[in-house]
Short mmCIF file of C-alpha atoms in Angstrom, two decimals:
data_model
loop_
_atom_site.label_atom_id
_atom_site.label_comp_id
_atom_site.label_asym_id
_atom_site.label_seq_id
_atom_site.Cartn_x
_atom_site.Cartn_y
_atom_site.Cartn_z
CA MET A 1 0.28 0.40 0.30
CA GLU A 2 1.38 3.47 -0.78
CA LYS A 3 2.33 6.19 1.96
CA LEU A 4 1.77 9.72 1.90
CA ILE A 5 4.24 12.36 2.43
CA MET A 6 3.93 15.94 2.74
CA GLY A 7 6.54 18.44 1.60
CA VAL A 8 5.71 22.05 2.33
CA ASP A 9 7.39 25.34 1.86
CA GLY A 10 7.31 28.54 3.65
CA GLY A 11 7.85 31.86 3.22
CA ASN A 12 7.09 35.36 4.17
CA SER A 13 4.28 35.93 2.28
CA LYS A 14 3.17 32.92 1.02
CA THR A 15 3.40 29.09 1.50
CA ASP A 16 3.39 26.04 -1.05
CA TYR A 17 1.89 22.63 0.59
CA PHE A 18 1.75 19.48 -1.40
CA LEU A 19 1.11 16.06 -1.29
CA PHE A 20 2.55 13.06 -2.62
CA THR A 21 2.45 9.30 -2.39
CA ASP A 22 5.71 7.75 -1.73
CA LYS A 23 5.79 5.90 -5.38
CA GLY A 24 6.38 9.60 -6.42
CA THR A 25 3.05 10.44 -7.42
CA PHE A 26 1.06 14.17 -6.74
CA VAL A 27 -2.07 13.85 -4.84
CA ASP A 28 -2.56 17.58 -4.13
CA TYR A 29 -1.63 21.21 -3.73
CA TYR A 30 -2.58 24.13 -1.84
CA ARG A 31 -1.09 27.50 -1.18
CA GLY A 32 -1.76 29.25 2.11
CA PRO A 33 -0.60 32.30 3.14
CA THR A 34 2.76 32.87 5.31
CA CYS A 35 2.82 30.73 8.31
CA SER A 36 5.84 32.38 9.79
CA HIS A 37 5.71 33.18 13.07
CA GLU A 38 7.87 36.45 12.61
CA GLN A 39 4.87 37.67 10.54
CA PHE A 40 2.37 37.31 13.21
CA LYS A 41 1.49 39.64 16.37
CA ASP A 42 0.99 36.77 18.29
CA GLY A 43 3.87 34.92 17.00
CA TYR A 44 3.79 31.17 17.63
CA GLU A 45 0.32 30.82 18.43
CA GLY A 46 -0.58 32.80 14.88
CA ALA A 47 1.93 30.23 13.18
CA TYR A 48 0.36 27.22 14.34
CA ARG A 49 -3.16 28.25 12.80
CA ALA A 50 -2.01 29.43 9.62
CA MET A 51 -0.22 25.86 9.48
CA LYS A 52 -3.48 24.03 10.63
CA ASP A 53 -5.50 25.63 8.40
CA GLY A 54 -3.13 24.81 5.03
CA VAL A 55 -2.89 21.68 6.53
CA SER A 56 -6.56 21.08 6.62
CA LYS A 57 -7.47 22.62 3.19
CA LEU A 58 -4.93 20.28 1.25
CA LEU A 59 -5.97 16.66 3.56
CA ASP A 60 -9.67 17.56 4.87
CA LYS A 61 -11.15 16.62 1.07
CA HIS A 62 -9.33 13.76 1.12
CA GLY A 63 -10.36 12.15 4.41
CA LEU A 64 -7.29 12.87 5.55
CA LYS A 65 -5.27 13.68 9.23
CA PRO A 66 -1.64 14.29 9.54
CA ALA A 67 -1.54 11.02 11.15
CA ASN A 68 -2.35 9.53 8.22
CA ILE A 69 0.74 11.43 6.95
CA ALA A 70 4.09 8.85 6.68
CA ALA A 71 6.63 11.89 6.53
CA ALA A 72 6.96 15.47 5.88
CA ALA A 73 9.33 18.10 5.49
CA PHE A 74 8.93 21.89 6.27
CA GLY A 75 11.33 24.25 5.03
CA LEU A 76 10.40 27.55 6.95
CA ALA A 77 11.16 31.06 7.07
CA GLY A 78 12.23 32.00 10.55
CA VAL A 79 13.55 28.94 11.73
CA ASP A 80 17.10 30.34 12.52
CA THR A 81 18.01 29.27 15.37
CA PRO A 82 17.73 26.30 17.78
CA ASN A 83 14.86 27.88 19.62
CA GLN A 84 12.41 28.35 16.86
CA LYS A 85 13.38 25.03 15.20
CA ALA A 86 11.76 23.51 18.49
CA ASN A 87 8.97 25.77 18.74
CA ILE A 88 7.87 25.38 15.13
CA GLU A 89 8.53 21.61 15.83
CA LYS A 90 6.11 21.63 18.82
CA ILE A 91 3.28 23.56 16.50
CA VAL A 92 3.65 20.56 13.96
CA SER A 93 3.86 17.53 16.58
CA GLU A 94 0.64 19.31 18.17
CA LEU A 95 -0.73 19.43 14.49
CA GLY A 96 -0.13 15.26 14.46
CA PHE A 97 2.87 14.91 12.36
CA SER A 98 4.79 11.85 13.91
CA ARG A 99 7.76 11.57 11.30
CA PHE A 100 8.92 15.16 10.18
CA GLN A 101 11.54 17.48 9.70
CA VAL A 102 11.67 21.09 10.17
CA VAL A 103 14.30 23.18 8.88
CA ASN A 104 14.52 27.11 7.57
CA ASP A 105 14.09 27.32 3.99
CA SER A 106 17.98 27.58 2.95
CA PHE A 107 17.86 24.09 3.53
CA LEU A 108 15.46 23.20 0.46
CA GLY A 109 17.91 23.77 -2.30
CA ILE A 110 20.37 21.05 -1.45
CA LYS A 111 17.55 18.32 -1.76
CA ALA A 112 16.09 20.14 -4.92
CA ILE A 113 19.34 19.78 -7.29
CA THR A 114 22.38 17.81 -5.53
CA GLU A 115 23.03 14.70 -6.49
CA LYS A 116 23.72 12.99 -3.08
CA GLY A 117 21.31 14.62 -1.07
CA TYR A 118 23.54 17.21 1.09
CA GLY A 119 25.70 20.11 0.38
CA VAL A 120 25.69 23.64 0.88
CA CYS A 121 22.97 26.22 -0.27
CA SER A 122 23.69 30.10 -0.49
CA ILE A 123 20.68 31.87 -0.12
CA ASN A 124 21.14 35.47 -1.65
CA GLY A 125 17.66 36.91 -2.67
CA THR A 126 16.25 39.75 -0.53
CA GLY A 127 18.05 38.78 2.44
CA THR A 128 21.07 36.26 2.55
CA SER A 129 21.42 32.69 4.73
CA CYS A 130 23.22 29.64 4.20
CA GLY A 131 22.50 26.42 4.96
CA ALA A 132 23.82 23.30 4.63
CA ILE A 133 23.45 19.78 4.79
CA ASP A 134 26.49 17.20 5.50
CA ARG A 135 27.27 13.27 4.66
CA HIS A 136 26.28 12.38 7.60
CA GLY A 137 22.71 14.51 7.76
CA ASN A 138 23.89 17.12 10.11
CA CYS A 139 22.28 20.69 9.46
CA LEU A 140 24.09 23.96 10.00
CA GLN A 141 22.64 27.98 9.21
CA VAL A 142 24.88 30.01 8.51
CA GLY A 143 23.84 33.92 9.20
CA GLY A 144 20.20 34.69 8.14
CA ILE A 145 19.40 36.92 10.82
CA GLY A 146 21.26 40.33 9.27
CA TRP A 147 23.76 42.92 9.54
CA ILE A 148 25.39 41.77 12.96
CA VAL A 149 26.21 38.16 11.82
CA GLY A 150 27.82 39.77 8.86
CA ASP A 151 24.48 39.11 6.09
CA ASP A 152 26.44 41.30 3.54
CA ALA A 153 24.37 40.14 1.03
CA GLY A 154 20.84 40.36 -0.45
CA GLY A 155 18.76 42.93 -2.30
CA GLY A 156 18.54 45.08 0.01
CA TYR A 157 22.01 44.83 1.18
CA ILE A 158 23.30 45.77 -2.24
CA ALA A 159 20.53 48.67 -3.30
CA ARG A 160 21.76 50.50 0.40
CA LEU A 161 24.98 50.17 -0.50
CA ALA A 162 24.13 51.88 -3.82
CA VAL A 163 22.50 54.96 -1.80
CA ARG A 164 26.14 54.81 0.04
CA SER A 165 28.22 54.52 -2.29
CA ALA A 166 26.27 57.86 -4.05
CA TYR A 167 26.43 59.82 -0.75
CA LEU A 168 30.36 58.46 -0.39
CA SER A 169 31.23 59.88 -3.56
CA ALA A 170 29.65 63.53 -3.43
CA TYR A 171 30.50 64.17 0.37
CA ARG A 172 33.09 61.32 1.64
CA MET A 173 36.00 60.97 -0.76
CA GLY A 174 34.52 58.17 -2.26
CA LYS A 175 35.27 56.81 -5.61
CA PRO A 176 33.04 58.74 -8.14
CA THR A 177 30.57 56.61 -10.31
CA SER A 178 27.98 56.43 -11.93
CA LEU A 179 25.54 55.01 -9.07
CA THR A 180 25.55 59.03 -8.06
CA GLU A 181 22.93 60.06 -10.71
CA ILE A 182 21.03 57.19 -10.29
CA VAL A 183 20.85 57.58 -6.95
CA MET A 184 19.96 61.33 -6.93
CA ASN A 185 17.48 60.16 -10.30
CA GLN A 186 15.11 57.76 -8.24
CA LEU A 187 15.50 60.18 -4.91
CA GLY A 188 13.66 63.29 -7.29
CA ILE A 189 16.70 65.69 -6.87
CA THR A 190 19.15 67.36 -9.21
CA ASP A 191 21.85 68.51 -6.26
CA LYS A 192 24.09 66.76 -3.97
CA TYR A 193 22.93 69.11 -1.26
CA TYR A 194 19.90 67.94 -1.24
CA LEU A 195 21.41 64.64 -1.08
CA MET A 196 21.41 63.51 2.67
CA GLU A 197 17.97 64.97 3.24
CA ALA A 198 16.12 63.46 0.34
CA ILE A 199 17.83 59.17 1.65
CA SER A 200 16.50 60.18 4.93
CA GLU A 201 13.04 61.31 3.99
CA ALA A 202 13.21 58.06 1.47
CA ALA A 203 14.41 55.81 3.99
CA LEU A 204 11.95 57.07 6.45
CA LYS A 205 9.02 56.60 3.81
CA ARG A 206 10.44 53.88 2.67
CA ARG A 207 9.99 54.47 -0.77
CA ILE A 208 13.89 53.64 -1.75
CA ASP A 209 13.22 51.78 -4.91
CA TYR A 210 15.34 48.46 -3.91
CA THR A 211 14.35 46.55 -6.83
CA GLY A 212 15.47 48.88 -9.28
CA LEU A 213 18.45 50.08 -7.14
CA THR A 214 19.66 46.39 -7.13
CA LEU A 215 19.26 46.11 -10.96
CA ALA A 216 20.90 49.14 -11.55
CA VAL A 217 24.22 48.20 -9.59
CA PHE A 218 24.19 44.98 -11.71
CA ALA A 219 23.88 46.88 -14.89
CA GLU A 220 26.20 49.80 -14.04
CA ALA A 221 28.95 46.45 -12.95
CA GLU A 222 29.00 45.61 -16.54
CA LYS A 223 29.46 48.93 -18.02
CA GLY A 224 32.69 48.59 -15.70
CA ASP A 225 31.37 51.21 -13.30
CA ALA A 226 34.41 50.35 -10.24
CA VAL A 227 32.02 51.22 -7.12
CA ALA A 228 29.51 49.12 -8.69
CA ARG A 229 31.83 46.02 -9.86
CA ASP A 230 33.48 46.44 -5.46
CA ILE A 231 29.88 45.92 -4.33
CA LEU A 232 28.83 42.86 -6.50
CA GLN A 233 32.24 41.27 -5.77
CA SER A 234 32.17 42.40 -2.27
CA VAL A 235 28.83 40.51 -1.84
CA GLY A 236 30.11 37.18 -3.43
CA VAL A 237 32.66 37.33 -0.77
CA SER A 238 30.36 37.45 1.38
CA CYS A 239 27.95 34.58 0.75
CA ALA A 240 31.40 32.67 0.38
CA GLN A 241 32.79 32.98 3.28
CA ALA A 242 29.75 31.70 5.09
CA VAL A 243 29.90 28.97 2.84
CA ALA A 244 33.09 28.14 3.57
CA GLY A 245 32.41 28.69 6.93
CA ALA A 246 29.60 26.12 6.63
CA ILE A 247 32.03 23.73 5.13
CA MET A 248 35.06 24.09 7.33
CA ASN A 249 32.44 23.08 10.59
CA MET A 250 30.88 19.77 9.19
CA ASP A 251 32.13 16.39 6.83
CA PHE A 252 31.77 16.89 3.29
CA ASP A 253 33.40 14.21 1.20
CA GLU A 254 34.40 15.62 -2.32
CA PRO A 255 33.22 17.50 -4.50
CA VAL A 256 30.88 19.38 -2.22
CA GLU A 257 27.95 20.52 -4.00
CA VAL A 258 27.44 24.37 -3.63
CA VAL A 259 24.10 25.71 -4.94
CA LEU A 260 23.16 29.10 -5.65
CA ALA A 261 19.33 30.59 -4.78
CA GLY A 262 17.42 33.37 -4.80
CA SER A 263 16.74 35.96 -7.18
CA VAL A 264 20.39 37.97 -6.89
CA TRP A 265 22.50 34.90 -7.69
CA VAL A 266 19.57 33.38 -10.24
CA LYS A 267 18.56 36.69 -12.23
CA GLY A 268 21.55 38.29 -11.84
CA ALA A 269 24.02 35.75 -12.39
CA SER A 270 26.53 38.28 -12.54
CA PRO A 271 29.78 36.43 -13.51
CA ILE A 272 31.61 39.28 -11.41
CA MET A 273 29.82 38.46 -8.32
CA ILE A 274 30.05 34.04 -9.06
CA LYS A 275 33.92 34.64 -9.52
CA ALA A 276 34.13 36.63 -6.11
CA PHE A 277 32.47 34.00 -4.28
CA SER A 278 34.28 31.04 -6.35
CA ASP A 279 37.65 32.46 -5.44
CA GLU A 280 37.01 32.96 -2.13
CA ILE A 281 35.75 29.40 -1.13
CA ALA A 282 38.76 28.26 -3.10
CA ARG A 283 40.74 30.65 -0.65
CA HIS A 284 39.59 29.15 2.10
CA VAL A 285 38.70 25.30 1.69
CA ASN A 286 40.92 22.59 0.70
CA LYS A 287 37.95 20.57 -1.08
CA GLN A 288 37.12 20.17 -4.50
CA PHE A 289 33.48 21.84 -5.03
CA ARG A 290 31.13 22.02 -7.95
CA ILE A 291 28.40 25.32 -7.97
CA LEU A 292 24.80 24.30 -9.15
CA THR A 293 22.69 27.02 -9.78
CA LEU A 294 18.71 26.40 -8.17
CA GLN A 295 16.43 26.66 -11.40
CA VAL A 296 13.72 24.94 -9.89
CA PRO A 297 11.14 26.12 -7.13
CA PRO A 298 12.89 25.42 -3.51
CA ALA A 299 9.15 23.05 -2.68
CA THR A 300 10.42 20.32 -4.73
CA GLY A 301 13.02 20.05 -2.38
CA ALA A 302 11.11 19.63 0.50
CA VAL A 303 8.54 16.99 -1.78
CA ILE A 304 12.09 14.73 -2.23
CA TRP A 305 12.71 15.40 1.47
CA ALA A 306 9.55 13.68 2.90
CA LEU A 307 10.27 10.76 0.20
CA GLU A 308 13.84 10.34 1.96
CA LEU A 309 12.26 10.73 5.62
CA ALA A 310 9.48 7.70 4.76
CA GLY A 311 11.97 5.34 2.15
CA GLY A 312 15.22 5.88 4.61
CA VAL A 313 17.41 6.60 1.15
CA PHE A 314 17.61 9.49 -0.85
CA PRO A 315 15.55 8.89 -3.83
CA ASP A 316 17.08 8.28 -7.51
CA TYR A 317 17.11 10.24 -10.49
CA GLU A 318 14.04 9.51 -12.53
CA LYS A 319 11.69 10.12 -8.68
CA ARG A 320 13.54 13.43 -8.24
CA ARG A 321 12.78 14.53 -11.69
CA GLN A 322 9.16 13.20 -12.05
CA ILE A 323 8.63 15.70 -8.25
CA ILE A 324 10.56 18.29 -9.69
CA GLU A 325 8.08 18.84 -12.97
CA THR A 326 5.07 17.76 -11.43
CA VAL A 327 5.58 20.65 -8.48
CA SER A 328 7.38 23.15 -11.28
CA ALA A 329 4.59 23.11 -13.50
CA HIS A 330 1.59 23.46 -10.52
CA LEU A 331 3.46 26.40 -9.46
CA GLU A 332 3.65 27.53 -12.81
CA ALA A 333 0.43 27.53 -13.59
CA GLU A 334 -0.17 29.33 -9.90
CA ALA A 335 1.67 32.06 -11.12
#
């Protein structure tokens, strides 16, 4: 008799719930709102309500309960520390699941596209973090809570550096950069005398176009602007240091599979940033590694992980391919 598994990918705005059999056959799918405790005023109580609602909407119409699910994997935003992980595990257990894995969503890319089911994933999207799973199944997250732990990457960070670089160029002996004119145009000023005031007001009223400025940094770097190139190189180095730190603190065989995920890595695809990333890893790590770019939905990693939990072995290529194609098709239809 076929068993049922569930894979859940929860971000800060939405959560995707997938139901499959342990043979890799699709059963159902539901997209709900975020279930991250960080997005609710009542924290974990809000997360419990949202997750219970999402699970119920997926299972109830099939006459199923969480107890009927052989294994489930939850990759969720906001699971950054052991305490957060323990609190979410408590919620999942209270919902009725017995065999499950709860991790930060940064780990899902590893299960989604690596050949061995373990490796390191560098997230470089709106924000940044790094998740690693070694060959013994141990998990480690490096960063993910902001500047205070060295998270010097992500689109928001790149955009802030663009604004900072414009001001440094204007008044603090920074290098001349084409980003200055771009920043001033976005802020609606023509005289640098008003630059600090414009930055202050835009930041206070949250009117800075972070996406536009991030794209501008990529464009100006390609044109040869030294400051824009320095920004992308620094981001590549920062992400690489997190990856190298994960590799050095865990047990990997060679080659270590390193996954790039998030819009800055995937859509930006900057050779400048990727070269800085690769060179910095090689500078610190005495192991062969290969870089993979995540071109499939992270939710596929949650389903594959649940399948691994149910069967005790990492699924073969054909089964993983089947899951990737099915999950991708449903999420493309949703979009």
